[in-house]
Amino acid sequence: MHKEQWQLTVEEVMKQEQSNKERGLSASEVQKRTEQYGKNVLATKKKTTLLQKFIEQFKDLMIIVLMIAALISVFVGEGVDAMIIMLVVILNAVFGVFQEAKAEEAIDALKSLAAPQAHVRRDGRVQTIKSEDLVPGDIVLLEAGDIVPADLRLIESASIKMEEAALTGESVPVNKAVAPIEGENPALGDRKNMAFMNSNVTFGRGLGVVTGTGMQTEVGRIADLINNAEETITPLQRNLIKLSKTLTWLILGIAVAVFIVGMLRGQETLIDMLLTAISLAVAAIPEGLPAIVTITLALGTQRMAKRHAIIRKLPAVETLGSTEIIASDKTGTLTQNKMTVEKVFVDNQLLNTEEVTPDTKQKLYDLMILNNDTKKIEGELIGDPTETALIAFNDSKNYQADEVIKSYPRVAEVPFDSERKLMSTINALEDGRYLLTVKGAPDELLKRTTQYVEKNQILPMNDAEIKLIRATNHELATQAIRVLGFAYQILDEIPTALDSETVEKDLIFAGLIGMIDPERTEVAQAVKEAQQAGIRTLMITGDHRDTAGAIAKRLGMIDEDEVDTAVITGAELDQQTDEELARNVDKYAVYARVAPEHKVRIVNAWQKKGKIVAMTGDGVNDAPSLKQADIGVAMGITGTEVSKGASDMVLADDNFATIVVAVEEGRKVFANIQKAIQYLLSANLGEVLTLFVMTMMGWQILAPVHILWINLVTDTFPAIALGLEPAEKDAMKQKPRGKNASFLSGGVASNVIYQGILEGAITLFVYAMALRFPDHATATQIHADALTMAFATLGLIQLFHAFNSKSVHGSIFSATTLKNKFFNWSIVISFVLLAATIVVPGLNDLFHVSNLNLHQWMIVIFASLSMIVIVEVVKLIQRTLKKIVERLNES
C-alpha cells in the first residue's frame, strides 16, 4: 500500500527520495533530477497578447451591431455618424484590454513569493543556492527567519515553529515534529512533520528533505487551481449580453419591416429606404450605452476608492450590489491576525485584561516576561506571536519588560518541546538564588505542581484547586481562547542535568493567561448590516472547529444552539460529493480546518444554488476561491500579492465593514445604470416609433443626423449624470436582487414601453399639429417647420424625461431632485446644444431645420413638459397599488 511522506519514518522517506542526510545529493544526481523534474518554479497559464485581448473585446453582440451600423453609415455617406460610433467602440475596447491585463498578475505575484535562496547540503558540504535550483531529495537547512523554499519532509527538528497562515489560515505558528503521522489525509495544518513552500520559520531550526518542487508543491497545486479556475460571467456582463440580443432582434425586425413596407408602397427609392432603415437602426441602438455603463462603473470605483475599496475589475462594482453570500476567511479578515491577552486567572480569580494591574508581588507577570524569547528591535516586538502578546500586554500596563529582564538575567533553559508542551528558563536572583520559570499547557503543568499562590501566600495544591484550574481552562477553551499556564520555583543552585525530569517538578502554580486572535471591533456590526440587507455571511478558515465556532458566535454569525449543526470541517466536507454539498450547503455558516480546494468547492456549491458569491481572503490559500467567486475580495494590508492579483476588489484598510460599504455602493451603481437604461431605451423607443409611424404615414421623416444628435447630446450627458445620483435611502434595506434579475426587472421593462410610446405619441402629435395648423403658407416651409418642431420636441421631451428617470417609481418632487449638480448642468448644456442647431445661423442649414417662432417654441415646450405630468400620475398609481398589495399580504 502506498504511503504519503507524512506517514513514513525518517528512514523510509530518505530511502524513498534516494538521498543521504549527512552528504545530500551529488552534483551529477542534481543534474539528472533537474532534467527529470525541471526547475523549482511555478508554471503560468499561456498569456494572450495585447492584440488578442483587443480583438476579444469586439466579440460583444452590442459592439458588433454598432460596427455594422457604422459600416452601413459609411456606405451611404453618413461619415460623421460612423466616426462617432466607432470612437465609442474603440474607447470601450481599449478600456477592456487595460482591465484584462491586470487580471493576469495573480500567478506572477505567486512566483515572486518564492524564497530567493536556500541552504542545502550537497556533496557533504553546506551550500547556498537559488531556490529554483532545488530538486526532490535535496537536504535543506532551516532556521528562524527563513522562507521554506520547497515542500519538505522534516527529518530533524530543534523546537522549530512555522507560520503557515497564508497557506492554511491558522493564525498561530505550528510546532513541527519529525515523527510519522497516522491517518490517510490529515488537513495541511495537521501535517506537523511537513514544511510547505512559502511558509516562514519563526522559531528554532531544523533539517528537511525536499519531497516536492514547483507545481508538485502545495503552493503549486494552488497555482494550478488559479490557472484552471473558470472565468465567471458577472451579472452586469450577463445583463448586457441579454439586453444586446433583445435589442438586436428588435432592431433587425423593425428595420426590415419598414424597408419592405416602404418598397411595397413604391413612394421611395431603394437608397431612400435604405437610409430610412439606417435611421431606424441608429434610433434603436443606444450608441452611448457601453460608454455610459463604463463611465458609471468608473465613477463608482472612484467613490469606492475614497472609502477604502479598490476595484481591480470594473464589472465588480455592480456585482457587489447583487451579492447574496459573503464567504469570509477568518484569520486577518474577521480577526486581527494578532494574538492578544484577553483573560488572566490569578489569585483564583478570572479577570478581563482591563481589570488587571500588574504587581511585582504577583509572580505571574514576571513569569510572562522571563519565560519568553521575544526580542524588541527598534520598538517592534519580534518573535512567536504568542510570546509577543505576553510582552505587549505588560507593556500596555506600563509594566516594563526591559527592567524585569535586566533584573533577572537568564542563565539556563530547557527549550520548548511539543511532546511535553512546556518551556522552562532559569534566571539569576539578586540574593544568589535562582528563579525557575515554567510555561505551557495547563494540564501538563498541573502534573508537576505541588503548591499554588493565592494573595501572595503559597498554599499546598489540593483537589479543589486543581478542579477550579481545570474548569477555568475548559471554560476559556470553549470560547476559542488559547490558554497558557505559568508556574515557578526558587532554586538554591542550577541543576546539573537540564532536562524535564530534573528541572520541571515541585512547582508553584502562579496562574493562567488566556489569549485569542480577537475579532475586529467593527465586524459584528458589519455582519448585522449585511444580514439586514439580506446577505448571508459565512466563515471559511483553516483554524480548528471550536475556535472557528466560538469566533462566529461572538460575531453574531451563528447562535448558541447552532454551534453543533452550522459548523463543518474539511474532513466532513470530503465525505460529501459535490451534489450532496450543493444540497446541504445552506445548512452551514462556518467551515473549519479547510484546504484551498474546499474553498473552491464551497463557492461552487453556492453558485449552483444560483447565488452571487463574494469570497474574502488574504492568503495564498485563498487565491483559487477568490478567482472562482463572482467577486473576490482581497485584503490590502495583510493580503499577499497573490490574493490581490486573483481578486476583483482589494480592501485598502483590511476592514470587513468596508465590504458592506462597497455593497451599498454596488447597489447604487446598479440602480443608476438601471435608471440610465430606462432613460435611454424609452427615448430610443420613442425615436423608433416616431420614425416608424412617419414612414407608414408617408410623411417626411427625421434624418440620421437628427437622431444621432439627439442620441449624442440629449441622451448621453443626462444618462451619464444619472450615474452620479445619490443612493436611495432604503438601498440597504432591500433583499439582494439575485442572479436572474436584469436591468429591465423591477418594473423597468413596463416603464420603458409605456414611456417610449408616450414620447413617440407626443412627438407625432406635435408634428401632426404643425401640419394641420401651419404658421407658413408654402408646403415646403410647412413640412420644414413640422420636421423641426418634431426634432425639437423629441430632444426636449427627453431632457424633461431625464428628471422622471431619477427614480424608477419615486416622485421627482423630493428634496434630492436637484441635489445632483452634474445632472442639472448636463440638462442645461444639452438644451443649449439642441437649441443651437435650430437658432444659430449656419447650423440650422447643416442640420436641415428651420427657425421656429415663439408660438411654435411654446407648443414644443408645453408638449414636452406634459411628459413629466403624465409619468408622475402613473408613478403615483404604481406606488398606491404597491402599498395596497403589501397591506393585503400582511393581512
Coordinates of C-alpha atoms in Angstrom, one line a residue, residues 169-662:
G169 CA -5.4 30.1 7.5
E170 CA -4.2 29.1 11.0
S171 CA -3.1 32.3 12.9
V172 CA -0.7 30.6 15.4
P173 CA 2.7 29.3 14.4
V174 CA 2.8 25.5 14.3
N175 CA 5.1 23.4 16.4
K176 CA 6.8 21.0 14.0
A177 CA 7.9 17.4 14.7
V178 CA 9.6 14.5 12.8
A179 CA 7.5 11.5 13.9
P180 CA 5.2 9.9 11.3
I181 CA 1.5 10.9 11.3
E182 CA -1.3 8.4 11.3
G183 CA -4.4 9.0 9.2
E184 CA -4.9 8.8 5.4
N185 CA -5.4 12.5 4.6
P186 CA -4.9 15.0 7.5
A187 CA -5.5 18.7 6.8
L188 CA -2.5 20.7 5.8
G189 CA -2.3 22.3 9.3
D190 CA -2.2 18.9 10.9
R191 CA 0.8 17.6 8.9
K192 CA 3.2 18.6 11.6
N193 CA 6.2 16.8 10.0
M194 CA 5.9 18.7 6.7
A195 CA 7.2 22.2 5.8
F196 CA 5.4 23.9 3.0
M197 CA 6.8 26.2 0.3
N198 CA 6.5 29.9 1.2
S199 CA 5.7 29.4 4.9
N200 CA 8.0 31.2 7.4
V201 CA 10.2 29.7 10.1
T202 CA 9.5 31.7 13.2
F203 CA 11.5 29.8 15.9
G204 CA 14.1 27.1 16.2
R205 CA 15.9 25.2 13.5
G206 CA 15.5 22.0 11.5
L207 CA 16.5 19.8 8.6
G208 CA 14.2 18.7 5.8
V209 CA 14.4 16.6 2.6
V210 CA 12.7 18.0 -0.5
T211 CA 9.6 16.0 -1.4
G212 CA 8.0 18.4 -3.9
T213 CA 9.2 21.2 -6.2
G214 CA 7.4 23.7 -8.5
M215 CA 3.9 22.6 -9.4
Q216 CA 4.2 19.5 -7.2
T217 CA 4.2 21.6 -4.1
E218 CA 1.0 22.7 -2.1
V219 CA 1.5 26.2 -3.5
G220 CA 1.9 24.7 -6.9
R221 CA -1.5 23.0 -6.5
I222 CA -3.0 26.4 -5.7
A223 CA -1.3 27.9 -8.8
D224 CA -2.9 25.1 -10.8
L225 CA -6.3 25.8 -9.3
I226 CA -5.9 29.5 -10.3
N227 CA -4.8 28.6 -13.8
N228 CA -7.8 26.3 -14.2
A229 CA -10.5 28.4 -12.5
E230 CA -13.3 29.2 -14.8
E231 CA -13.8 32.9 -15.6
T232 CA -17.3 33.6 -14.3
I233 CA -19.6 36.0 -16.2
T234 CA -20.6 38.8 -13.9
P235 CA -24.3 39.8 -13.6
L236 CA -23.5 43.0 -15.4
Q237 CA -22.0 41.2 -18.4
R238 CA -24.9 38.7 -18.4
N239 CA -27.4 41.6 -18.3
L240 CA -25.7 43.5 -21.1
I241 CA -25.5 40.3 -23.3
K242 CA -29.2 39.6 -22.7
L243 CA -30.1 43.3 -23.5
S244 CA -27.9 43.3 -26.6
K245 CA -29.6 40.2 -28.0
T246 CA -33.0 41.6 -27.4
L247 CA -32.2 44.9 -29.0
T248 CA -30.5 43.3 -32.0
W249 CA -33.6 41.2 -32.9
L250 CA -35.9 44.1 -32.4
I251 CA -33.8 46.5 -34.5
L252 CA -33.4 44.0 -37.3
G253 CA -37.1 43.2 -37.2
I254 CA -38.3 46.8 -37.3
A255 CA -35.7 47.9 -39.9
V256 CA -36.6 45.0 -42.3
A257 CA -40.4 45.6 -41.8
V258 CA -40.0 49.3 -42.6
F259 CA -37.8 48.7 -45.6
I260 CA -40.2 46.1 -47.1
V261 CA -43.3 48.3 -46.4
G262 CA -41.6 51.3 -47.9
M263 CA -40.6 49.5 -51.1
L264 CA -44.0 48.0 -51.5
R265 CA -45.6 51.4 -51.3
G266 CA -43.3 52.5 -54.1
Q267 CA -43.0 56.0 -52.9
E268 CA -39.3 55.9 -52.1
T269 CA -36.2 54.8 -54.0
L270 CA -34.1 51.9 -52.8
I271 CA -31.4 54.3 -51.4
D272 CA -34.0 56.4 -49.6
M273 CA -35.5 53.3 -47.9
L274 CA -32.0 52.1 -47.0
L275 CA -31.4 55.5 -45.4
T276 CA -34.7 55.2 -43.6
A277 CA -33.7 51.7 -42.3
I278 CA -30.4 53.1 -41.1
S279 CA -32.2 55.9 -39.3
L280 CA -34.3 53.3 -37.5
A281 CA -31.2 51.3 -36.6
V282 CA -29.4 54.4 -35.3
A283 CA -32.6 55.4 -33.4
A284 CA -32.9 52.0 -31.8
I285 CA -29.3 51.4 -30.9
P286 CA -28.3 53.1 -27.6
E287 CA -24.8 54.1 -29.0
G288 CA -23.7 55.6 -25.8
L289 CA -24.8 52.6 -23.6
P290 CA -21.4 50.8 -23.4
A291 CA -19.6 54.1 -22.7
I292 CA -22.3 55.2 -20.1
V293 CA -22.0 51.8 -18.3
T294 CA -18.2 52.1 -18.3
I295 CA -18.3 55.7 -17.1
T296 CA -20.9 54.9 -14.4
L297 CA -18.8 52.0 -13.2
A298 CA -15.6 54.1 -13.3
L299 CA -17.2 56.8 -11.2
G300 CA -18.3 54.2 -8.8
T301 CA -14.8 52.9 -8.4
Q302 CA -13.6 56.4 -7.6
R303 CA -16.2 56.8 -4.9
M304 CA -15.3 53.4 -3.5
A305 CA -11.6 54.1 -3.5
K306 CA -12.3 57.1 -1.2
R307 CA -14.0 54.6 1.1
H308 CA -11.0 52.2 1.0
A309 CA -12.4 49.7 -1.5
I310 CA -10.1 49.4 -4.5
I311 CA -11.7 47.9 -7.6
R312 CA -9.5 46.0 -10.0
K313 CA -12.2 44.9 -12.5
L314 CA -14.9 47.3 -13.4
P315 CA -17.9 44.9 -13.5
A316 CA -17.1 44.0 -9.9
V317 CA -18.7 47.3 -8.8
E318 CA -22.1 46.2 -10.0
T319 CA -21.6 42.6 -9.0
L320 CA -21.1 43.7 -5.4
G321 CA -24.6 45.2 -5.4
S322 CA -26.1 41.8 -6.2
T323 CA -24.1 39.8 -3.7
E324 CA -26.1 37.3 -1.7
I325 CA -23.3 35.4 0.1
I326 CA -20.1 36.8 1.6
A327 CA -17.7 33.9 2.4
S328 CA -15.0 35.3 4.6
D329 CA -11.7 34.0 5.6
K330 CA -11.3 34.3 9.4
T331 CA -7.6 35.0 10.1
G332 CA -6.8 38.6 9.3
T333 CA -10.2 39.3 7.8
L334 CA -12.7 38.8 10.6
T335 CA -10.0 38.7 13.2
Q336 CA -6.9 40.9 13.7
N337 CA -4.3 38.1 13.0
K338 CA -2.6 39.2 16.2
M339 CA -2.6 37.2 19.4
T340 CA -3.8 39.3 22.3
V341 CA -4.1 38.6 26.0
E342 CA -7.8 38.6 26.9
K343 CA -8.2 36.8 30.2
V344 CA -6.0 36.5 33.3
F345 CA -6.6 33.9 36.0
V346 CA -4.6 34.9 39.1
D347 CA -5.4 34.6 42.8
N348 CA -8.2 32.2 41.9
Q349 CA -10.0 35.0 40.0
L350 CA -10.7 35.1 36.3
L351 CA -10.3 38.7 35.2
N352 CA -10.7 40.6 31.9
T353 CA -7.5 42.4 30.9
E354 CA -8.9 45.8 31.6
E355 CA -9.4 44.8 35.2
V356 CA -5.8 43.8 35.7
T357 CA -3.0 45.9 37.1
P358 CA 0.3 44.0 37.2
D359 CA 2.0 43.9 40.6
T360 CA 5.6 42.8 41.4
K361 CA 4.1 40.8 44.3
Q362 CA 2.2 38.6 41.8
K363 CA 4.8 36.4 40.2
L364 CA 2.7 35.7 37.2
Y365 CA 3.6 39.0 35.4
D366 CA 7.3 38.4 35.8
L367 CA 7.0 34.9 34.6
M368 CA 5.2 36.1 31.4
I369 CA 8.3 38.3 30.7
L370 CA 11.1 36.0 31.7
N371 CA 9.8 32.8 30.1
N372 CA 9.8 34.4 26.7
D373 CA 12.2 34.7 23.7
T374 CA 10.7 37.9 22.3
K375 CA 13.2 40.5 21.0
K376 CA 12.4 44.2 20.9
I377 CA 14.0 45.8 17.8
E378 CA 13.5 49.5 17.2
G379 CA 10.4 49.4 19.3
E380 CA 8.9 46.4 17.4
L381 CA 8.3 43.1 19.1
I382 CA 9.9 40.2 17.1
G383 CA 9.2 36.5 17.9
D384 CA 6.4 34.0 18.3
P385 CA 3.0 35.8 18.3
T386 CA 2.0 34.0 21.5
E387 CA 5.1 35.3 23.3
T388 CA 5.0 38.8 21.8
A389 CA 1.4 39.0 23.0
L390 CA 2.6 38.5 26.6
I391 CA 5.2 41.3 26.3
A392 CA 2.7 43.6 24.6
F393 CA 0.2 43.0 27.4
N394 CA 2.7 44.0 30.1
D395 CA 3.9 47.0 28.1
S396 CA 0.3 48.2 27.7
K397 CA 0.0 48.1 31.5
N398 CA 3.3 50.1 31.9
Y399 CA 5.0 47.0 33.4
Q400 CA 8.3 47.3 31.7
A401 CA 9.7 44.1 30.4
D402 CA 13.2 45.5 29.8
E403 CA 13.6 46.3 33.5
V404 CA 12.4 42.8 34.6
I405 CA 14.8 41.1 32.1
K406 CA 17.7 43.2 33.3
S407 CA 16.9 42.4 37.0
Y408 CA 16.7 38.6 36.4
P409 CA 19.2 37.6 33.7
R410 CA 18.6 34.1 32.1
V411 CA 21.4 31.7 32.9
A412 CA 19.9 28.4 31.6
E413 CA 16.9 26.9 29.9
V414 CA 15.0 23.8 28.9
P415 CA 13.6 24.6 25.4
F416 CA 10.0 24.0 24.4
D417 CA 9.2 20.6 23.1
S418 CA 5.9 19.6 21.5
E419 CA 5.9 16.2 23.4
R420 CA 5.9 17.7 26.9
K421 CA 4.3 21.0 25.8
L422 CA 6.4 23.1 28.3
M423 CA 9.3 25.6 28.3
S424 CA 11.5 26.4 31.2
T425 CA 14.1 29.1 32.0
I426 CA 16.4 29.6 35.0
N427 CA 17.1 33.3 35.9
A428 CA 19.5 34.7 38.5
L429 CA 18.1 36.4 41.6
E430 CA 19.9 39.2 43.4
D431 CA 20.4 37.1 46.6
G432 CA 22.4 34.4 44.7
R433 CA 19.5 32.0 44.3
Y434 CA 17.7 31.2 41.0
L435 CA 14.2 31.6 39.7
L436 CA 12.8 28.7 37.7
T437 CA 10.0 29.7 35.3
V438 CA 7.8 27.2 33.5
K439 CA 5.0 27.9 31.0
G440 CA 3.0 25.6 28.8
A441 CA -0.2 23.5 28.6
P442 CA -2.1 23.8 31.9
D443 CA -2.8 20.0 32.1
E444 CA 0.9 19.2 31.7
L445 CA 1.8 21.9 34.2
L446 CA -0.6 20.7 36.9
K447 CA 1.1 17.3 36.8
R448 CA 4.3 19.0 38.0
T449 CA 2.9 21.4 40.7
T450 CA 2.7 20.8 44.4
Q451 CA 1.7 24.3 45.5
Y452 CA -0.2 27.4 44.3
V453 CA -0.2 31.1 45.0
E454 CA -3.2 33.0 46.3
K455 CA -2.9 36.6 47.5
N456 CA 0.9 36.3 48.0
Q457 CA 0.5 33.2 50.1
I458 CA 2.0 29.9 49.0
L459 CA -0.5 27.1 49.7
P460 CA -0.4 23.3 49.2
M461 CA -2.1 22.1 46.0
N462 CA -5.4 20.3 46.6
D463 CA -8.1 18.6 44.6
A464 CA -10.4 21.6 44.9
E465 CA -7.8 23.9 43.4
I466 CA -7.0 21.5 40.6
K467 CA -10.7 21.2 39.8
L468 CA -11.0 25.0 39.7
I469 CA -8.0 25.5 37.4
R470 CA -9.2 22.8 35.0
A471 CA -12.7 24.2 34.9
T472 CA -11.3 27.6 34.1
N473 CA -9.1 26.2 31.4
H474 CA -12.1 24.4 29.9
E475 CA -14.3 27.5 30.1
L476 CA -11.7 29.5 28.2
A477 CA -11.1 26.8 25.6
T478 CA -14.8 26.7 24.7
Q479 CA -14.5 30.5 23.9
A480 CA -11.7 29.8 21.4
I481 CA -9.2 31.2 23.9
R482 CA -5.7 29.7 23.9
V483 CA -4.6 29.1 27.5
L484 CA -1.1 29.1 28.9
G485 CA -0.3 28.0 32.4
F486 CA 2.6 29.5 34.5
A487 CA 4.5 28.1 37.4
Y488 CA 7.8 28.7 39.2
Q489 CA 10.2 27.6 41.9
I490 CA 13.1 29.2 43.8
L491 CA 16.3 27.1 43.4
D492 CA 19.4 27.3 45.5
E493 CA 21.6 26.2 42.6
I494 CA 21.4 25.4 38.9
P495 CA 20.5 21.7 38.4
T496 CA 23.3 19.6 36.9
A497 CA 21.0 18.0 34.4
L498 CA 18.9 20.4 32.4
D499 CA 16.1 18.1 31.5
S500 CA 12.4 18.0 32.2
E501 CA 12.6 15.2 34.8
T502 CA 15.2 17.1 36.9
V503 CA 14.0 20.7 36.5
E504 CA 10.2 20.7 36.0
K505 CA 9.0 19.3 39.3
D506 CA 7.7 20.5 42.7
L507 CA 6.4 23.7 41.0
I508 CA 4.3 26.5 42.4
F509 CA 1.3 27.3 40.2
A510 CA 1.1 31.1 39.5
G511 CA -1.9 31.5 37.1
L512 CA -3.3 31.2 33.6
I513 CA -3.2 33.6 30.7
G514 CA -5.9 33.4 28.0
M515 CA -5.1 34.7 24.5
I516 CA -7.1 34.9 21.4
D517 CA -6.7 36.3 17.8
P518 CA -9.6 38.8 18.5
E519 CA -12.3 39.7 16.1
R520 CA -12.1 43.1 14.5
T521 CA -14.2 45.5 16.6
E522 CA -16.3 46.7 13.6
V523 CA -17.1 43.3 12.1
A524 CA -20.0 42.3 14.3
Q525 CA -21.9 45.5 13.2
A526 CA -20.9 44.8 9.6
V527 CA -22.3 41.3 9.8
K528 CA -25.5 42.7 11.3
E529 CA -25.9 45.2 8.5
A530 CA -25.2 42.5 5.9
Q531 CA -28.0 40.4 7.4
Q532 CA -30.4 43.4 7.3
A533 CA -29.5 43.7 3.6
G534 CA -30.4 40.1 3.0
I535 CA -26.8 38.9 2.7
R536 CA -25.6 35.8 4.4
T537 CA -22.1 35.9 5.9
L538 CA -20.0 32.7 6.2
M539 CA -16.7 32.0 7.8
I540 CA -14.2 29.8 6.0
T541 CA -10.9 29.1 7.9
G542 CA -8.1 26.7 8.4
D543 CA -8.5 27.0 12.2
H544 CA -9.9 24.3 14.5
R545 CA -13.6 23.7 14.7
D546 CA -14.0 25.1 18.3
T547 CA -12.0 28.2 17.6
A548 CA -14.0 29.0 14.4
G549 CA -17.3 28.3 16.0
A550 CA -16.6 30.5 19.0
I551 CA -15.5 33.4 16.9
A552 CA -18.5 33.1 14.6
K553 CA -20.8 33.1 17.7
R554 CA -19.1 36.2 19.1
L555 CA -19.6 37.9 15.7
G556 CA -23.3 37.0 15.5
M557 CA -22.9 34.8 12.5
I558 CA -24.4 31.8 14.4
D559 CA -26.5 31.4 17.5
E560 CA -25.6 29.4 20.6
D561 CA -27.8 26.5 19.6
E562 CA -26.3 26.3 16.1
V563 CA -22.7 25.6 17.1
D564 CA -23.0 21.8 16.5
T565 CA -25.1 21.9 13.3
A566 CA -23.8 25.1 11.5
V567 CA -20.1 24.2 11.8
I568 CA -18.5 21.7 9.4
T569 CA -14.9 20.7 9.0
G570 CA -12.9 20.0 5.8
A571 CA -12.7 16.3 6.7
E572 CA -16.5 16.2 6.9
L573 CA -16.7 18.0 3.6
D574 CA -14.6 15.3 2.0
Q575 CA -17.2 12.8 2.9
Q576 CA -19.8 14.6 0.7
T577 CA -20.0 14.6 -3.1
D578 CA -20.3 17.9 -4.9
E579 CA -24.0 17.2 -5.4
E580 CA -24.5 16.4 -1.7
L581 CA -22.7 19.6 -0.7
A582 CA -24.8 21.7 -3.1
R583 CA -27.9 20.3 -1.4
N584 CA -26.6 20.8 2.1
V585 CA -24.6 24.0 1.8
D586 CA -27.2 26.3 3.2
K587 CA -27.1 24.4 6.5
Y588 CA -23.6 25.6 7.2
A589 CA -22.3 29.0 8.3
V590 CA -18.8 28.0 9.4
Y591 CA -16.2 25.9 7.6
A592 CA -13.3 24.9 9.7
R593 CA -10.0 23.1 9.0
V594 CA -10.4 23.5 5.3
A595 CA -7.9 23.2 2.4
P596 CA -7.8 25.5 -0.7
E597 CA -9.8 23.1 -2.8
H598 CA -12.5 23.0 -0.2
K599 CA -12.9 26.8 -0.5
V600 CA -13.5 26.4 -4.3
R601 CA -16.0 23.6 -3.7
I602 CA -17.9 25.8 -1.2
V603 CA -18.1 28.7 -3.6
N604 CA -19.2 26.3 -6.4
A605 CA -21.9 24.8 -4.2
W606 CA -23.4 28.2 -3.5
Q607 CA -23.1 29.2 -7.2
K608 CA -25.0 26.0 -8.1
K609 CA -27.9 27.3 -6.0
G610 CA -27.9 30.4 -8.2
K611 CA -26.3 32.7 -5.6
I612 CA -23.9 35.6 -6.2
V613 CA -20.9 34.8 -4.0
A614 CA -18.3 37.2 -2.7
M615 CA -15.2 35.5 -1.2
T616 CA -12.8 37.4 1.0
G617 CA -9.3 36.4 2.0
D618 CA -5.7 37.4 2.4
G619 CA -3.6 34.3 2.0
V620 CA -2.1 32.4 -0.8
N621 CA -4.6 29.6 0.0
D622 CA -7.4 32.0 -0.8
A623 CA -6.4 32.8 -4.4
P624 CA -8.2 30.0 -6.2
S625 CA -11.5 30.7 -4.4
L626 CA -11.1 34.4 -4.9
K627 CA -10.8 33.8 -8.6
Q628 CA -13.7 31.3 -8.7
A629 CA -16.1 33.5 -6.8
D630 CA -18.4 36.0 -8.5
I631 CA -16.4 38.7 -6.7
G632 CA -13.1 38.0 -5.0
V633 CA -12.2 40.5 -2.2
A634 CA -8.5 40.6 -1.0
M635 CA -7.0 42.4 2.0
G636 CA -4.8 45.4 1.1
I637 CA -2.5 45.5 4.1
T638 CA -2.1 41.9 5.3
G639 CA -3.0 40.3 2.0
T640 CA -0.4 38.6 -0.2
E641 CA 0.2 39.8 -3.7
V642 CA -1.2 36.5 -4.9
S643 CA -4.6 37.1 -3.3
K644 CA -4.7 40.7 -4.6
G645 CA -3.8 39.6 -8.1
A646 CA -6.6 37.0 -8.1
S647 CA -9.2 39.4 -6.7
D648 CA -11.8 41.7 -8.2
M649 CA -11.6 44.2 -5.2
V650 CA -9.0 45.0 -2.6
L651 CA -9.8 46.4 0.8
A652 CA -7.2 49.1 1.4
D653 CA -7.9 49.2 5.2
D654 CA -8.4 45.4 5.7
N655 CA -11.7 46.3 7.2
F656 CA -14.5 43.8 6.8
A657 CA -17.0 46.6 7.3
T658 CA -15.7 48.2 4.1
I659 CA -17.3 45.3 2.2
V660 CA -20.8 46.4 3.4
V661 CA -20.0 49.9 2.3
A662 CA -18.9 48.5 -1.1

